[in-house]
Coordinates of N, CA, C and O in Angstrom, one line a residue:
V1 N -1.4 -84.7 -12.7 CA -2.4 -85.2 -11.8 C -1.7 -85.9 -10.6 O -0.8 -86.6 -10.8
V2 N -2.3 -85.6 -9.5 CA -1.7 -86.1 -8.2 C -2.8 -86.5 -7.3 O -3.9 -85.9 -7.2
S3 N -2.5 -87.6 -6.5 CA -3.4 -88.0 -5.4 C -2.8 -87.5 -4.2 O -1.6 -87.4 -4.0
D4 N -3.6 -87.0 -3.2 CA -3.1 -86.4 -2.0 C -3.9 -86.9 -0.8 O -4.6 -86.2 -0.1
P5 N -3.7 -88.3 -0.5 CA -4.6 -88.9 0.5 C -4.4 -88.3 1.9 O -5.3 -88.4 2.7
D6 N -3.2 -87.8 2.2 CA -3.1 -87.2 3.6 C -3.2 -85.7 3.7 O -3.1 -85.1 4.7
G7 N -3.5 -85.1 2.5 CA -3.7 -83.6 2.5 C -2.4 -82.8 2.5 O -2.5 -81.5 2.6
A8 N -1.3 -83.4 2.5 CA 0.0 -82.6 2.6 C 0.2 -81.6 1.4 O 0.6 -80.5 1.6
I9 N -0.2 -82.0 0.2 CA 0.0 -81.1 -0.9 C -1.1 -80.0 -0.8 O -0.7 -78.8 -1.1
A10 N -2.3 -80.3 -0.5 CA -3.3 -79.3 -0.3 C -2.9 -78.2 0.7 O -3.0 -77.0 0.5
K11 N -2.3 -78.7 1.8 CA -1.8 -77.8 2.8 C -0.7 -76.9 2.3 O -0.6 -75.7 2.6
S12 N 0.2 -77.5 1.5 CA 1.4 -76.7 1.0 C 0.9 -75.6 0.0 O 1.6 -74.6 -0.1
Y13 N -0.2 -75.8 -0.6 CA -0.8 -74.8 -1.5 C -1.9 -73.9 -0.9 O -2.6 -73.2 -1.5
N14 N -2.0 -74.1 0.4 CA -3.0 -73.3 1.2 C -4.4 -73.5 0.7 O -5.2 -72.5 0.7
L15 N -4.8 -74.7 0.3 CA -6.1 -75.0 -0.1 C -7.0 -75.2 1.1 O -6.6 -75.8 2.1
N16 N -8.3 -74.9 1.0 CA -9.2 -75.1 2.1 C -9.6 -76.6 2.1 O -10.0 -77.2 1.2
I17 N -9.4 -77.2 3.3 CA -9.6 -78.7 3.5 C -10.8 -78.8 4.4 O -10.8 -78.4 5.5
R18 N -11.9 -79.5 3.9 CA -13.1 -79.8 4.7 C -13.0 -81.1 5.3 O -12.4 -82.0 4.7
E19 N -13.5 -81.3 6.4 CA -13.6 -82.6 7.1 C -14.3 -83.6 6.3 O -15.3 -83.3 5.6
G20 N -13.8 -84.8 6.3 CA -14.5 -85.9 5.6 C -15.8 -86.2 6.3 O -16.0 -85.9 7.5
R21 N -16.8 -86.8 5.6 CA -18.1 -87.1 6.2 C -18.2 -88.6 6.2 O -17.8 -89.3 5.3
A22 N -18.8 -89.1 7.3 CA -19.1 -90.5 7.4 C -20.0 -91.0 6.3 O -20.9 -90.3 5.9
G23 N -19.6 -92.1 5.7 CA -20.4 -92.7 4.7 C -20.1 -92.2 3.3 O -20.8 -92.6 2.4
A24 N -19.1 -91.3 3.2 CA -18.9 -90.7 1.8 C -18.3 -91.8 0.9 O -17.6 -92.7 1.3
K25 N -18.8 -91.7 -0.4 CA -18.4 -92.7 -1.4 C -17.8 -92.0 -2.6 O -18.1 -90.8 -2.9
D26 N -16.9 -92.7 -3.3 CA -16.3 -92.1 -4.5 C -17.3 -92.3 -5.7 O -18.4 -92.9 -5.5
S27 N -16.9 -91.9 -6.9 CA -17.8 -92.0 -8.0 C -18.1 -93.5 -8.4 O -19.0 -93.7 -9.2
R28 N -17.4 -94.4 -7.9 CA -17.6 -95.8 -8.2 C -18.4 -96.5 -7.0 O -18.7 -97.7 -7.1
G29 N -18.8 -95.7 -6.0 CA -19.6 -96.2 -4.9 C -18.8 -96.8 -3.8 O -19.3 -97.4 -2.9
K30 N -17.4 -96.7 -3.9 CA -16.6 -97.3 -2.8 C -16.4 -96.3 -1.7 O -16.4 -95.1 -1.9
D31 N -16.3 -96.8 -0.5 CA -16.1 -96.0 0.7 C -14.9 -95.2 0.6 O -13.8 -95.7 0.2
L32 N -14.9 -93.9 1.0 CA -13.7 -93.1 1.0 C -13.1 -93.1 2.4 O -13.8 -92.8 3.4
V33 N -11.9 -93.3 2.5 CA -11.1 -93.2 3.7 C -10.2 -92.1 3.5 O -9.2 -92.2 2.8
T34 N -10.5 -91.0 4.1 CA -9.7 -89.8 3.9 C -9.7 -88.8 5.1 O -10.6 -88.9 5.9
A35 N -8.7 -88.0 5.2 CA -8.6 -87.0 6.2 C -9.5 -85.8 6.0 O -9.9 -85.1 6.9
G36 N -9.8 -85.6 4.7 CA -10.6 -84.4 4.4 C -10.8 -84.3 2.9 O -10.3 -85.1 2.1
F37 N -11.4 -83.2 2.5 CA -11.7 -83.0 1.1 C -11.3 -81.6 0.7 O -11.5 -80.7 1.5
T38 N -10.9 -81.4 -0.5 CA -10.7 -80.1 -1.1 C -11.5 -80.0 -2.4 O -11.8 -81.1 -3.0
E39 N -11.9 -78.8 -2.8 CA -12.5 -78.7 -4.2 C -11.4 -79.0 -5.2 O -10.2 -78.8 -4.9
R40 N -11.8 -79.5 -6.4 CA -10.8 -79.7 -7.4 C -10.1 -78.4 -7.8 O -10.8 -77.4 -8.1
T41 N -8.8 -78.4 -7.7 CA -8.0 -77.3 -8.0 C -6.9 -77.7 -9.0 O -6.2 -78.7 -8.7
T42 N -6.7 -77.0 -10.1 CA -5.7 -77.3 -11.0 C -4.7 -76.2 -11.1 O -5.1 -75.0 -11.2
F43 N -3.4 -76.5 -10.9 CA -2.3 -75.5 -11.0 C -1.6 -75.8 -12.3 O -1.2 -77.0 -12.5
V44 N -1.3 -74.8 -13.1 CA -0.5 -75.0 -14.3 C 0.9 -74.4 -13.9 O 1.0 -73.2 -13.6
I45 N 1.9 -75.2 -13.9 CA 3.2 -74.8 -13.4 C 4.2 -75.0 -14.5 O 4.3 -76.0 -15.2
T46 N 5.0 -73.9 -14.7 CA 6.0 -73.9 -15.8 C 7.2 -74.8 -15.4 O 7.4 -75.1 -14.2
P47 N 8.1 -75.1 -16.4 CA 9.3 -75.9 -16.0 C 10.2 -75.2 -15.0 O 10.9 -75.9 -14.3
D48 N 10.1 -73.9 -14.9 CA 10.9 -73.2 -13.9 C 10.2 -73.0 -12.6 O 10.5 -72.1 -11.8
S49 N 9.1 -73.8 -12.3 CA 8.3 -73.8 -11.1 C 7.5 -72.6 -10.8 O 7.1 -72.4 -9.6
K50 N 7.1 -71.9 -11.8 CA 6.2 -70.7 -11.6 C 4.7 -71.2 -11.8 O 4.5 -71.8 -12.9
I51 N 3.8 -70.8 -10.9 CA 2.4 -71.1 -11.2 C 1.9 -70.0 -12.1 O 1.9 -68.8 -11.7
I52 N 1.4 -70.4 -13.3 CA 0.9 -69.4 -14.2 C -0.6 -69.3 -14.3 O -1.2 -68.4 -14.8
A53 N -1.2 -70.4 -13.7 CA -2.7 -70.4 -13.7 C -3.2 -71.3 -12.6 O -2.6 -72.3 -12.3
T54 N -4.4 -70.9 -12.0 CA -5.0 -71.7 -11.0 C -6.5 -71.8 -11.5 O -7.1 -70.8 -11.7
L55 N -7.0 -73.0 -11.6 CA -8.4 -73.3 -11.9 C -9.1 -73.9 -10.7 O -8.5 -74.9 -10.2
S56 N -10.2 -73.4 -10.3 CA -10.9 -73.9 -9.1 C -12.3 -74.2 -9.4 O -13.1 -73.4 -9.9
S57 N -12.7 -75.5 -9.0 CA -14.1 -75.8 -9.2 C -15.0 -74.9 -8.3 O -16.1 -74.5 -8.7
A58 N -14.5 -74.6 -7.1 CA -15.3 -73.8 -6.2 C -15.4 -72.3 -6.6 O -16.4 -71.7 -6.7
D59 N -14.2 -71.7 -6.9 CA -14.1 -70.3 -7.2 C -14.5 -70.0 -8.6 O -15.2 -69.0 -8.9
D60 N -14.1 -70.8 -9.6 CA -14.3 -70.5 -11.0 C -15.4 -71.2 -11.6 O -15.8 -71.0 -12.7
K61 N -16.0 -72.1 -10.8 CA -17.1 -73.0 -11.3 C -16.7 -73.8 -12.5 O -17.5 -73.9 -13.5
V62 N -15.5 -74.3 -12.5 CA -15.0 -75.1 -13.6 C -15.3 -76.6 -13.4 O -15.0 -77.1 -12.3
T63 N -15.8 -77.2 -14.4 CA -16.1 -78.7 -14.3 C -14.8 -79.5 -14.5 O -13.8 -79.0 -14.9
P64 N -14.9 -80.7 -14.1 CA -13.7 -81.6 -14.2 C -13.2 -81.6 -15.7 O -12.0 -81.5 -16.0
A65 N -14.1 -81.7 -16.7 CA -13.7 -81.7 -18.1 C -13.0 -80.3 -18.5 O -12.1 -80.3 -19.2
E66 N -13.6 -79.3 -17.9 CA -13.0 -77.9 -18.2 C -11.6 -77.8 -17.6 O -10.8 -77.1 -18.2
H67 N -11.4 -78.4 -16.5 CA -10.1 -78.3 -15.9 C -9.1 -78.9 -16.9 O -8.0 -78.3 -17.1
A68 N -9.4 -80.0 -17.4 CA -8.5 -80.7 -18.4 C -8.3 -79.9 -19.7 O -7.2 -79.6 -20.1
E69 N -9.4 -79.4 -20.2 CA -9.4 -78.6 -21.5 C -8.6 -77.3 -21.3 O -7.7 -77.0 -22.1
K70 N -8.9 -76.6 -20.2 CA -8.3 -75.3 -20.0 C -6.8 -75.4 -19.7 O -6.0 -74.6 -20.1
S71 N -6.5 -76.4 -18.8 CA -5.1 -76.5 -18.4 C -4.2 -77.0 -19.6 O -3.1 -76.5 -19.8
L72 N -4.8 -77.9 -20.5 CA -4.1 -78.3 -21.7 C -3.9 -77.1 -22.6 O -2.7 -77.0 -23.2
A73 N -4.9 -76.3 -22.8 CA -4.7 -75.1 -23.7 C -3.6 -74.2 -23.1 O -2.8 -73.6 -23.9
L74 N -3.6 -74.0 -21.8 CA -2.5 -73.2 -21.2 C -1.1 -73.8 -21.4 O -0.2 -73.0 -21.8
V75 N -1.0 -75.1 -21.2 CA 0.3 -75.7 -21.4 C 0.7 -75.6 -22.9 O 1.9 -75.3 -23.2
Q76 N -0.2 -75.8 -23.8 CA 0.1 -75.7 -25.2 C 0.5 -74.3 -25.6 O 1.4 -74.1 -26.5
S77 N -0.1 -73.3 -25.0 CA 0.3 -71.9 -25.3 C 1.7 -71.6 -24.8 O 2.4 -70.7 -25.4
L78 N 2.3 -72.4 -23.9 CA 3.6 -72.2 -23.4 C 4.7 -72.5 -24.5 O 5.8 -72.0 -24.5
K79 N 4.3 -73.5 -25.4 CA 5.2 -74.0 -26.4 C 5.3 -73.0 -27.6 O 6.2 -73.1 -28.4
K80 N 4.5 -72.0 -27.7 CA 4.5 -71.1 -28.8 C 5.5 -70.0 -28.6 O 6.0 -69.6 -27.6

């Protein structure tokens, strides 16, 4: 899990970054101060730095809970 407040990581993975909107709030109701937003995207990366899976809320319609469940299953399958 990573926080990307300036969008540098999103840019390095070529993710679509939408402009922030005035008055946007996080799930706790606090004001968001950000350069932009991306859809939740999970990359499963092997120890040798290969991306073996990408899960996207926008493209795959994966919920936040499914991101965790599916990425954990993929990581556990690497151990077999």
